[in-house]
mmCIF file of C-alpha atoms in Angstrom:
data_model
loop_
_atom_site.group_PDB
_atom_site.id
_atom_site.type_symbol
_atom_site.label_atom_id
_atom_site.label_comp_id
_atom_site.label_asym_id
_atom_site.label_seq_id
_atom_site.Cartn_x
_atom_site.Cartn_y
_atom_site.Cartn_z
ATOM 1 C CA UNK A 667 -97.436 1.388 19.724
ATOM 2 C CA UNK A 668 -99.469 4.480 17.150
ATOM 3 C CA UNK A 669 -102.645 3.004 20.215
ATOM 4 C CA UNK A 670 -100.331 3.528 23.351
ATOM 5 C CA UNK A 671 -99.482 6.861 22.037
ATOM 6 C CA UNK A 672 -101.996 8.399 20.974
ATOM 7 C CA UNK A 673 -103.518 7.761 24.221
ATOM 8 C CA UNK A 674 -100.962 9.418 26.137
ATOM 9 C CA UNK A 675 -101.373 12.227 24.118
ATOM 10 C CA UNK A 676 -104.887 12.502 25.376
ATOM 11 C CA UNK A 677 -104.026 12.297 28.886
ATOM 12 C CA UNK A 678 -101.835 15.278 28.619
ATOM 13 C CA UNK A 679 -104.350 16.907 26.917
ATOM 14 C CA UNK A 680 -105.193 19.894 29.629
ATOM 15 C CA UNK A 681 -106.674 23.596 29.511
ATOM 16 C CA UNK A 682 -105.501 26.903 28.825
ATOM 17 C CA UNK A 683 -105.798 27.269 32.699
ATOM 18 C CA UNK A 684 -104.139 23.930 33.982
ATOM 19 C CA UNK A 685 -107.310 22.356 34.226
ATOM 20 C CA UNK A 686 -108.703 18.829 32.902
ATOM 21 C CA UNK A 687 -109.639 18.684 28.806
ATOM 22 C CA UNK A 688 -113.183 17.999 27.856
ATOM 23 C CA UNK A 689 -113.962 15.347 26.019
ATOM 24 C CA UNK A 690 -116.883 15.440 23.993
ATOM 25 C CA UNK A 691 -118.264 12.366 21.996
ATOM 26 C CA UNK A 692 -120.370 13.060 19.301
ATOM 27 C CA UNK A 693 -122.883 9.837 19.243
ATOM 28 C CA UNK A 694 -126.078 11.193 17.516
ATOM 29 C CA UNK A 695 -128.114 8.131 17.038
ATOM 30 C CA UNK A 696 -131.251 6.489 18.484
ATOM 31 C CA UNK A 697 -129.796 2.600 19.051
ATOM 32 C CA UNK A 698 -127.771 1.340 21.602
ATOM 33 C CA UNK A 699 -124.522 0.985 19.675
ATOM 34 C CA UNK A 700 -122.962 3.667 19.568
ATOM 35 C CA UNK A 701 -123.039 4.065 23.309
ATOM 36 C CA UNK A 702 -121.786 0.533 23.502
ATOM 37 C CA UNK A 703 -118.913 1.899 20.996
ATOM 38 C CA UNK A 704 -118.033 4.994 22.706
ATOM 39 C CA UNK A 705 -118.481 3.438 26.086
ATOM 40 C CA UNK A 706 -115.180 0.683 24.328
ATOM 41 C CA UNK A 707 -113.568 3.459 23.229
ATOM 42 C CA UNK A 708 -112.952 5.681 26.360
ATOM 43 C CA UNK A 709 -111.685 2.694 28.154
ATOM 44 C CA UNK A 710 -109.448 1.342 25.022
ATOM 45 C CA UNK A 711 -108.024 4.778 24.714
ATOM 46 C CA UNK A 712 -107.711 5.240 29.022
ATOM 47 C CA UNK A 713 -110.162 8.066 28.976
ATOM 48 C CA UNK A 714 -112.394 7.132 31.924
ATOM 49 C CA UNK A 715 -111.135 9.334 34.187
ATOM 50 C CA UNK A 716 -110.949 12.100 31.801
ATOM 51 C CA UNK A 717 -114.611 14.708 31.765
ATOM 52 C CA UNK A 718 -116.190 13.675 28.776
ATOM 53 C CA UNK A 719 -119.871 14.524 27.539
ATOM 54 C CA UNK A 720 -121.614 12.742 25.455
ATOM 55 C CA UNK A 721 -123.730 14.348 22.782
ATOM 56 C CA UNK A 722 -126.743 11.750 21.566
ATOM 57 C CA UNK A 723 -130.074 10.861 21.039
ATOM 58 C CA UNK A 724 -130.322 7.894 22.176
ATOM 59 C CA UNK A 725 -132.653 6.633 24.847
ATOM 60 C CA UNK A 726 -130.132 4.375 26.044
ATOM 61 C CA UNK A 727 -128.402 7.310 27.716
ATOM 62 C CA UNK A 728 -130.167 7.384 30.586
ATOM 63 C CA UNK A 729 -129.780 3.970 31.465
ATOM 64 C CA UNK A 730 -126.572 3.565 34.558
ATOM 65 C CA UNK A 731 -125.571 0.500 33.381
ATOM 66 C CA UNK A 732 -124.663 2.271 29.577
ATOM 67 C CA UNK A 733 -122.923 5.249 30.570
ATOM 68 C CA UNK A 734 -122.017 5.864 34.135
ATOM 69 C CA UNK A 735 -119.757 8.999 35.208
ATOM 70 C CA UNK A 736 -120.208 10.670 31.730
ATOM 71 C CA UNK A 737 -122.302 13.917 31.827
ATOM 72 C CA UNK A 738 -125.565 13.612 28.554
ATOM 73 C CA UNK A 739 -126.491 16.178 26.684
ATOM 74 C CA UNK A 740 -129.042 15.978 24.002
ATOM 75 C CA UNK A 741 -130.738 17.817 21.181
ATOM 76 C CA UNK A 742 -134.087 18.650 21.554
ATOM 77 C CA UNK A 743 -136.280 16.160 19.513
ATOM 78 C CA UNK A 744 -137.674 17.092 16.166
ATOM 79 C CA UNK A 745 -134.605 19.539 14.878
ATOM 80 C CA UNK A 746 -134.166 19.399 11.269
ATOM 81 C CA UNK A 747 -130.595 18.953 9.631
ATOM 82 C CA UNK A 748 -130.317 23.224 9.953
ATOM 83 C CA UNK A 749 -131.513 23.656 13.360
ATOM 84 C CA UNK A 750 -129.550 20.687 14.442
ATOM 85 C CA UNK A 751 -126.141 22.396 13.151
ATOM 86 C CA UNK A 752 -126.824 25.040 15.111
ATOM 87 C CA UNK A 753 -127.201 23.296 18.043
ATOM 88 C CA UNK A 754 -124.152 21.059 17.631
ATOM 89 C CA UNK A 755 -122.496 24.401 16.589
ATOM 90 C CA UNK A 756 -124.054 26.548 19.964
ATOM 91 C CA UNK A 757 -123.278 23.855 22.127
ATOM 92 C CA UNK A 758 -119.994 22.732 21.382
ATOM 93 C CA UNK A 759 -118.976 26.135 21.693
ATOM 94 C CA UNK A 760 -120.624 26.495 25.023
ATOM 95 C CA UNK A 761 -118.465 23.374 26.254
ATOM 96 C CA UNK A 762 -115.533 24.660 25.604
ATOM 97 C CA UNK A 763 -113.809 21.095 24.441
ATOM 98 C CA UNK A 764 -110.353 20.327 23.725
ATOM 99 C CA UNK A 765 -111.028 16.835 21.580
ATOM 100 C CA UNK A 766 -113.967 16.161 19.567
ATOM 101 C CA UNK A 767 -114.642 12.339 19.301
ATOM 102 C CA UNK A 768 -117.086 11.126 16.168
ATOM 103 C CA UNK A 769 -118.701 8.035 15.853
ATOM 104 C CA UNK A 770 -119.409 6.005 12.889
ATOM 105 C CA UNK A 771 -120.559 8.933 10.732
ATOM 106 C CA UNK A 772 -117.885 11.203 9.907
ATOM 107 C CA UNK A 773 -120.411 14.527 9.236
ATOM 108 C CA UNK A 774 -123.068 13.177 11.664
ATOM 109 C CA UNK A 775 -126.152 10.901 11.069
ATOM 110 C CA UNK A 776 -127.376 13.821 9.586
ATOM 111 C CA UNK A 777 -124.579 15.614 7.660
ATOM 112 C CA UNK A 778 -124.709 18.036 10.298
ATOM 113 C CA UNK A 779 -121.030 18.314 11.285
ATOM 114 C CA UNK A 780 -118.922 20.241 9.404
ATOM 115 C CA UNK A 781 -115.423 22.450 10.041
ATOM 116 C CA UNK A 782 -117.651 25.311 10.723
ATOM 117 C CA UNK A 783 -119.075 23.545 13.630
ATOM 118 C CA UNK A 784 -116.270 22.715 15.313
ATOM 119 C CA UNK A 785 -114.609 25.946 17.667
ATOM 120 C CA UNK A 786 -111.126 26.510 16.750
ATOM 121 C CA UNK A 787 -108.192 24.337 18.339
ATOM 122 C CA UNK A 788 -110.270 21.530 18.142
ATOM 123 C CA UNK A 789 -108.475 17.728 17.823
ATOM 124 C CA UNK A 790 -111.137 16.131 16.136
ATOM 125 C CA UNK A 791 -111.011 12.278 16.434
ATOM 126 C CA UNK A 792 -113.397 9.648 14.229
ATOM 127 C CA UNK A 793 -114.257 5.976 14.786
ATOM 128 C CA UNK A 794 -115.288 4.561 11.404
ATOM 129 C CA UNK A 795 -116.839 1.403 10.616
ATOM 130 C CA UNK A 796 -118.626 0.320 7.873
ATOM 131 C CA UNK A 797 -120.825 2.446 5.879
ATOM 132 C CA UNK A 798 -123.238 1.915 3.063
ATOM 133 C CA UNK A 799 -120.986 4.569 1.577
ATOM 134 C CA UNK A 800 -123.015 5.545 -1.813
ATOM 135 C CA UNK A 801 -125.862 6.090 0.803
ATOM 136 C CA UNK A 802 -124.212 8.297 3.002
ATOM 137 C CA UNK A 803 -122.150 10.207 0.783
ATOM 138 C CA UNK A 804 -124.636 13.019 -0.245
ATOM 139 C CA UNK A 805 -124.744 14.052 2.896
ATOM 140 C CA UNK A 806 -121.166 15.643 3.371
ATOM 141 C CA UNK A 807 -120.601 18.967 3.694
ATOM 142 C CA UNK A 808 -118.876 21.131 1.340
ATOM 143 C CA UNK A 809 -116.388 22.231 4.328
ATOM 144 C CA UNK A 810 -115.720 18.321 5.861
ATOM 145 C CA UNK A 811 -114.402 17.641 9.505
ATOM 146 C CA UNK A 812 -110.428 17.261 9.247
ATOM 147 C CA UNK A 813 -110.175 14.746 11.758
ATOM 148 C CA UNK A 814 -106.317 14.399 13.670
ATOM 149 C CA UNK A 815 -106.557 10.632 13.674
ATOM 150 C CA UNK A 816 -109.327 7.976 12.421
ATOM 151 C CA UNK A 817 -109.128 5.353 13.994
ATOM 152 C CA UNK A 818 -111.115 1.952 11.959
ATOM 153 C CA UNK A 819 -113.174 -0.092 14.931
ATOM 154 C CA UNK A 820 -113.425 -2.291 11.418
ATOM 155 C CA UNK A 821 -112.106 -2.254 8.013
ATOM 156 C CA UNK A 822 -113.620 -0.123 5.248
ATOM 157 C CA UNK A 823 -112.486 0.050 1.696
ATOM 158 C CA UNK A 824 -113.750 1.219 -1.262
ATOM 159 C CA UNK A 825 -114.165 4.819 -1.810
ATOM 160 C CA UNK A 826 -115.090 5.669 1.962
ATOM 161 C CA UNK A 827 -111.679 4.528 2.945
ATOM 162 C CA UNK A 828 -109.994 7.002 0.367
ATOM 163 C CA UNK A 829 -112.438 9.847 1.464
ATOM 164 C CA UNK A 830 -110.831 9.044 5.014
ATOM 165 C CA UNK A 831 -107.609 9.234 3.807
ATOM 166 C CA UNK A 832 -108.280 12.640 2.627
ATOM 167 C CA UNK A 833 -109.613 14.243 5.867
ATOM 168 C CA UNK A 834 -107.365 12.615 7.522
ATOM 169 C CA UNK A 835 -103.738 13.303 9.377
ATOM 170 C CA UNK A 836 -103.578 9.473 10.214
ATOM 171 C CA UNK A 837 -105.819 6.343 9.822
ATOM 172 C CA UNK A 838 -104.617 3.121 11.654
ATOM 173 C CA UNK A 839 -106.906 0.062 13.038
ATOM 174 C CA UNK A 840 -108.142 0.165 16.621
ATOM 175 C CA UNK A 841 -109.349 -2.963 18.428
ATOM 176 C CA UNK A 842 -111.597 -1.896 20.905
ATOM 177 C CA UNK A 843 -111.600 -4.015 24.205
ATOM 178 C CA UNK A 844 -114.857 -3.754 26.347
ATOM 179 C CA UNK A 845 -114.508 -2.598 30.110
ATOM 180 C CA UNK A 846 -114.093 -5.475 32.525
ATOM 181 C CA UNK A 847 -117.946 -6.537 33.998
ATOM 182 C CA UNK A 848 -118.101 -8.821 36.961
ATOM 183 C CA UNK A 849 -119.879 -12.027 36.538
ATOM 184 C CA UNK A 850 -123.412 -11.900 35.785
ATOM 185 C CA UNK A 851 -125.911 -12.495 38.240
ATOM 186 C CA UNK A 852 -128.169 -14.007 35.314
ATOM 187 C CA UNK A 853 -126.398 -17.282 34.457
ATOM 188 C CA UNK A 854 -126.672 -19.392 31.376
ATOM 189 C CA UNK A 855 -128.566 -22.407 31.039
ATOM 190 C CA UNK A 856 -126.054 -25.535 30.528
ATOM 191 C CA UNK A 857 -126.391 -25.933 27.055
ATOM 192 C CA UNK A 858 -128.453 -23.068 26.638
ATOM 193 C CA UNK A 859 -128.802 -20.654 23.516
ATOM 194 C CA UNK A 860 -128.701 -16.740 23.703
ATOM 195 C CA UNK A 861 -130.443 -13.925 21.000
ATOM 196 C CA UNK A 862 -129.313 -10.791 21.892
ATOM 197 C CA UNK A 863 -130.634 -7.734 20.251
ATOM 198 C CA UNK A 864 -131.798 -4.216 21.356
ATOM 199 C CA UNK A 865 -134.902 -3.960 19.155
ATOM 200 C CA UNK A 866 -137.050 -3.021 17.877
ATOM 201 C CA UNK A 867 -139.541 -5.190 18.445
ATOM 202 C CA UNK A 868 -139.983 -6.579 14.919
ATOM 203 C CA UNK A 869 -136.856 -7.965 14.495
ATOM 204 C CA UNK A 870 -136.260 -9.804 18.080
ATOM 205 C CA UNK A 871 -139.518 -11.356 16.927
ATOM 206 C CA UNK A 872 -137.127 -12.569 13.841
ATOM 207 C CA UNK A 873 -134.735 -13.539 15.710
ATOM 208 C CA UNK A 874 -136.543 -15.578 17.949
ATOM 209 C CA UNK A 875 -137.726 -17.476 14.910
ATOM 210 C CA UNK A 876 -134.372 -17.946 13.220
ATOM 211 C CA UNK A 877 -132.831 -19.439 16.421
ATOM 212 C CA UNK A 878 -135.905 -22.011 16.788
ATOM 213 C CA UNK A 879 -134.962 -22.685 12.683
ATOM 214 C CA UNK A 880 -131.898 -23.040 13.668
ATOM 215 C CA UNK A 881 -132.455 -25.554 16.456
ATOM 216 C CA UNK A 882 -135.043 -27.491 14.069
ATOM 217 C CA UNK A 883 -131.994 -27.834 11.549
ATOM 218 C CA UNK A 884 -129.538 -29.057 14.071
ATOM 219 C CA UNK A 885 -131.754 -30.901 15.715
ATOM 220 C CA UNK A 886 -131.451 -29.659 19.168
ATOM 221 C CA UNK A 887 -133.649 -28.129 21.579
ATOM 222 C CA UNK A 888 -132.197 -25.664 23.537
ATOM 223 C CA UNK A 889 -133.310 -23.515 26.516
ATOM 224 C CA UNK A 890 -133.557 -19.518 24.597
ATOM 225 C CA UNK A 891 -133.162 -16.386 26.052
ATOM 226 C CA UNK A 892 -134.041 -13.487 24.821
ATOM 227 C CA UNK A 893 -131.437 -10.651 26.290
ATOM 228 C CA UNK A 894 -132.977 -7.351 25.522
ATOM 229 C CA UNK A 895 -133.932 -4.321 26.856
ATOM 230 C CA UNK A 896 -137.576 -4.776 26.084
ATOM 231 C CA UNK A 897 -139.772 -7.715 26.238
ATOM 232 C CA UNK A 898 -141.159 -8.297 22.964
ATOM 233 C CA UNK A 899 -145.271 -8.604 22.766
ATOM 234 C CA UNK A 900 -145.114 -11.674 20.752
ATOM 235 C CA UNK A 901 -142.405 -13.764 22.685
ATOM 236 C CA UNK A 902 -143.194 -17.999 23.113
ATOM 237 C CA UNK A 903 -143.846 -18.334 26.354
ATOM 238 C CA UNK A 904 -141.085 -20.989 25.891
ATOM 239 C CA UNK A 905 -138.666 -18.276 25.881
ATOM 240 C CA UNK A 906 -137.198 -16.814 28.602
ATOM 241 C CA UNK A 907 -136.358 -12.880 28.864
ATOM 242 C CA UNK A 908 -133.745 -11.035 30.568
ATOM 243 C CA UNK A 909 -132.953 -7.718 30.557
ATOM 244 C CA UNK A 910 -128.793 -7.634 31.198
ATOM 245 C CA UNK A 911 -126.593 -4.875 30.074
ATOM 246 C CA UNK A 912 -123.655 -5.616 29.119
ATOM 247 C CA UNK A 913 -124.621 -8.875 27.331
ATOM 248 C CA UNK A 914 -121.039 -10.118 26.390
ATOM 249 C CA UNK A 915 -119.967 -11.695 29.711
ATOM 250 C CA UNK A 916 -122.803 -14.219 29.171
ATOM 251 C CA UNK A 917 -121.378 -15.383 25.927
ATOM 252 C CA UNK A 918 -118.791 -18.036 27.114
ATOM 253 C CA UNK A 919 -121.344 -20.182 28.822
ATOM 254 C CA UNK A 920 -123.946 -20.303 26.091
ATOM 255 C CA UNK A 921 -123.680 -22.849 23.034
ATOM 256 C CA UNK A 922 -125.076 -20.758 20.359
ATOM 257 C CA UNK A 923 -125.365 -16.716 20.446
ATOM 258 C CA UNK A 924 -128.050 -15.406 17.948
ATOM 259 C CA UNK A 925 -127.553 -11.349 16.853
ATOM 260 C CA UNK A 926 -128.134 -9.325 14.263
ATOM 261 C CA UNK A 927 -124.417 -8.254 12.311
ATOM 262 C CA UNK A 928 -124.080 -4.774 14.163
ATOM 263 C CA UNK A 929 -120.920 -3.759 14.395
ATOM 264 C CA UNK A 930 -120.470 -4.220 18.442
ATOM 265 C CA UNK A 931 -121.976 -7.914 18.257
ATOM 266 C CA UNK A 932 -119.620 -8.824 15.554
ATOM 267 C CA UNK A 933 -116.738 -7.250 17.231
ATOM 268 C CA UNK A 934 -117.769 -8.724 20.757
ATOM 269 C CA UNK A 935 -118.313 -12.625 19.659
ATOM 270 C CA UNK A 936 -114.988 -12.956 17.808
ATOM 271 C CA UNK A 937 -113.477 -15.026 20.060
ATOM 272 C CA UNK A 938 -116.691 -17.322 19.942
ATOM 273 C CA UNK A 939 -117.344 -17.749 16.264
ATOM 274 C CA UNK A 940 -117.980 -21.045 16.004
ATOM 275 C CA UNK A 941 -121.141 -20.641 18.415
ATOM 276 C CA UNK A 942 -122.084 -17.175 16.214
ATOM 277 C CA UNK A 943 -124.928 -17.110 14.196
ATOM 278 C CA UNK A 944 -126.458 -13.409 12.896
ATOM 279 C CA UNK A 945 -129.556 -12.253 10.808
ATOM 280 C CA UNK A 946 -128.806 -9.063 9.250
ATOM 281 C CA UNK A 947 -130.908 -6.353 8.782
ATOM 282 C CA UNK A 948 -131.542 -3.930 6.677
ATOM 283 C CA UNK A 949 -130.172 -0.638 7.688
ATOM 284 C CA UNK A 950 -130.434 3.222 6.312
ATOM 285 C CA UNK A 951 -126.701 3.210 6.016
ATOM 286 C CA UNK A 952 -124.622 0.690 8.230
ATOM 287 C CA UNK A 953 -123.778 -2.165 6.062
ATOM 288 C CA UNK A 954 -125.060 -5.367 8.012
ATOM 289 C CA UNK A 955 -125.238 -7.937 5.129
ATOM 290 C CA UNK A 956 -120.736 -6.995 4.130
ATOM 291 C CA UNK A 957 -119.908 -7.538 7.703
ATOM 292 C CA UNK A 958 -122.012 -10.203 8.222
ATOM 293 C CA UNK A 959 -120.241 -12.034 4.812
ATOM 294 C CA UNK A 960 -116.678 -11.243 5.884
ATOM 295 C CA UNK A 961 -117.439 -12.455 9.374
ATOM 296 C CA UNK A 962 -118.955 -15.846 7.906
ATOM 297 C CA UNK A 963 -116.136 -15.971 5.558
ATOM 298 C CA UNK A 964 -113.521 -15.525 8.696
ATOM 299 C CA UNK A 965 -115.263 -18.896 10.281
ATOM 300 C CA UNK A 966 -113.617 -22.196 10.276
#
């Protein structure tokens, strides 16, 4: 019910003038993930129509498939944490936005946000998942965001769910649903095994090797496919590549899905756990090894 109405709250969200709220989303990273996130959330929350711009780095951005009816704006590379605040700062003000949606890092990937950077009026909106919390917590600002409502895309606990409580109005859980994909034109092999990663390079290489253990344990000896954006250097040539975007509408026909324990994969493959198995990697502050445990631990 706290889902349905918040998001009818955004819908009536309009202008001083009678015209449509922007939405900006606030998705300052170089991986595909957040995109995937904020790309969940709009359509969760019934924002698609709405004008939203999306603030990232990411090179995924210009890719159709990703983010399609959503205007891009991003920093010019190289900025430092200073320069970048005041071009979060110059630019949000030049957009003249109603709602202010953060992802994953409630003061940017940088510490970058703060209240200062935010123009007045603002409803500031975060979607927090799990941090490597004693990481990230030097970077807040001494002035934090005061977000309207988080909403948790996963739990957190600990001492980053208290410093959400504190900046908070509201916290409640939000299960993000993906928007509907018609069936892909790549189909599965029967019995056939998926990895699906984004990169870098390095670690598809890993997981190409943990799926092949994998298959050596069980004994099987499955058709792989690689799904990811780039084609690895050192793939087998007994594995097959495939660049699809959205990957998750392949996931019902395979027998085994290989990821990495990123927040989207974990989220996505619920409903196939049994055929889930993920490598975690290290990360500078999302914690892949916790949710990778509590989703192991959720298993039958």
């Amino acid at each position: 019910m706290a889902v349905r109405a918040a998001a009818g709250a955004a819908g009536r969200l309009r202008g001083r003038a009678g015209g449509p709220a922007l939405i900006v989303c606030y998705a300052h990273g170089g991986g595909l993930g957040h995109l995937t996130r904020i790309r969940a959330y709009l359509h969760t929350r019934g924002l698609t129509g709405e004008p939203v711009t999306i603030l990232t780095g990411s090179p995924f951005a210009g890719d159709p498939r990703v983010l399609s009816g959503q205007r891009i704006r991003s920093a010019p590379a190289g900025l430092g944490r200073d320069d970048l605040t005041r071009w979060v700062r110059a630019t949000l003000a030049e957009l003249r936005l109603r709602e202010l949606v953060v992802d994953a890092f409630p003061a940017g990937l940088s510490g970058e946000l703060s209240a200062a950077a935010v123009p007045p009026g603002t409803r500031v909106v975060h979607l927090a998942r799990l941090l490597r919390w004693d990481a990230y917590r030097p970077l807040l600002p001494p002035e934090p965001l005061e977000f309207a409502q988080t909403w948790l895309v996963e739990p957190v606990g600990g001492a980053h769910r208290a410093y959400l409580d504190a900046v908070s109005s509201a916290v409640a859980p939000l299960a993000l649903a993906d928007p509907p994909e018609p069936r892909p034109a790549v189909p599965v092999e029967p019995g056939g095994w998926l990895i699906v990663h984004s990169g870098p390079a390095a670690e598809l290489t890993q997981l190409v090797a943990y799926a092949q253990d994998i298959a050596a344990i069980e004994g099987a000896r499955p058709y792989l496919t690689l799904v990811s954006p780039s084609r690895p250097d050192a793939l087998p040539p007994e594995v097959a590549h495939r660049d699809v975007y959205p990957a998750w509408p392949l996931f019902a026909e395979a027998d085994r899905i290989i990821t990495a324990a990123g927040c989207n994969a974990v989220r996505q493959l619920a409903t196939w756990r049994e055929r889930h198995r993920m490598l975690p990697f290290p990360r500078r502050f999302d914690d892949q090894y916790a949710r990778a445990a509590r989703a192991r631990a959720a298993t039958p």
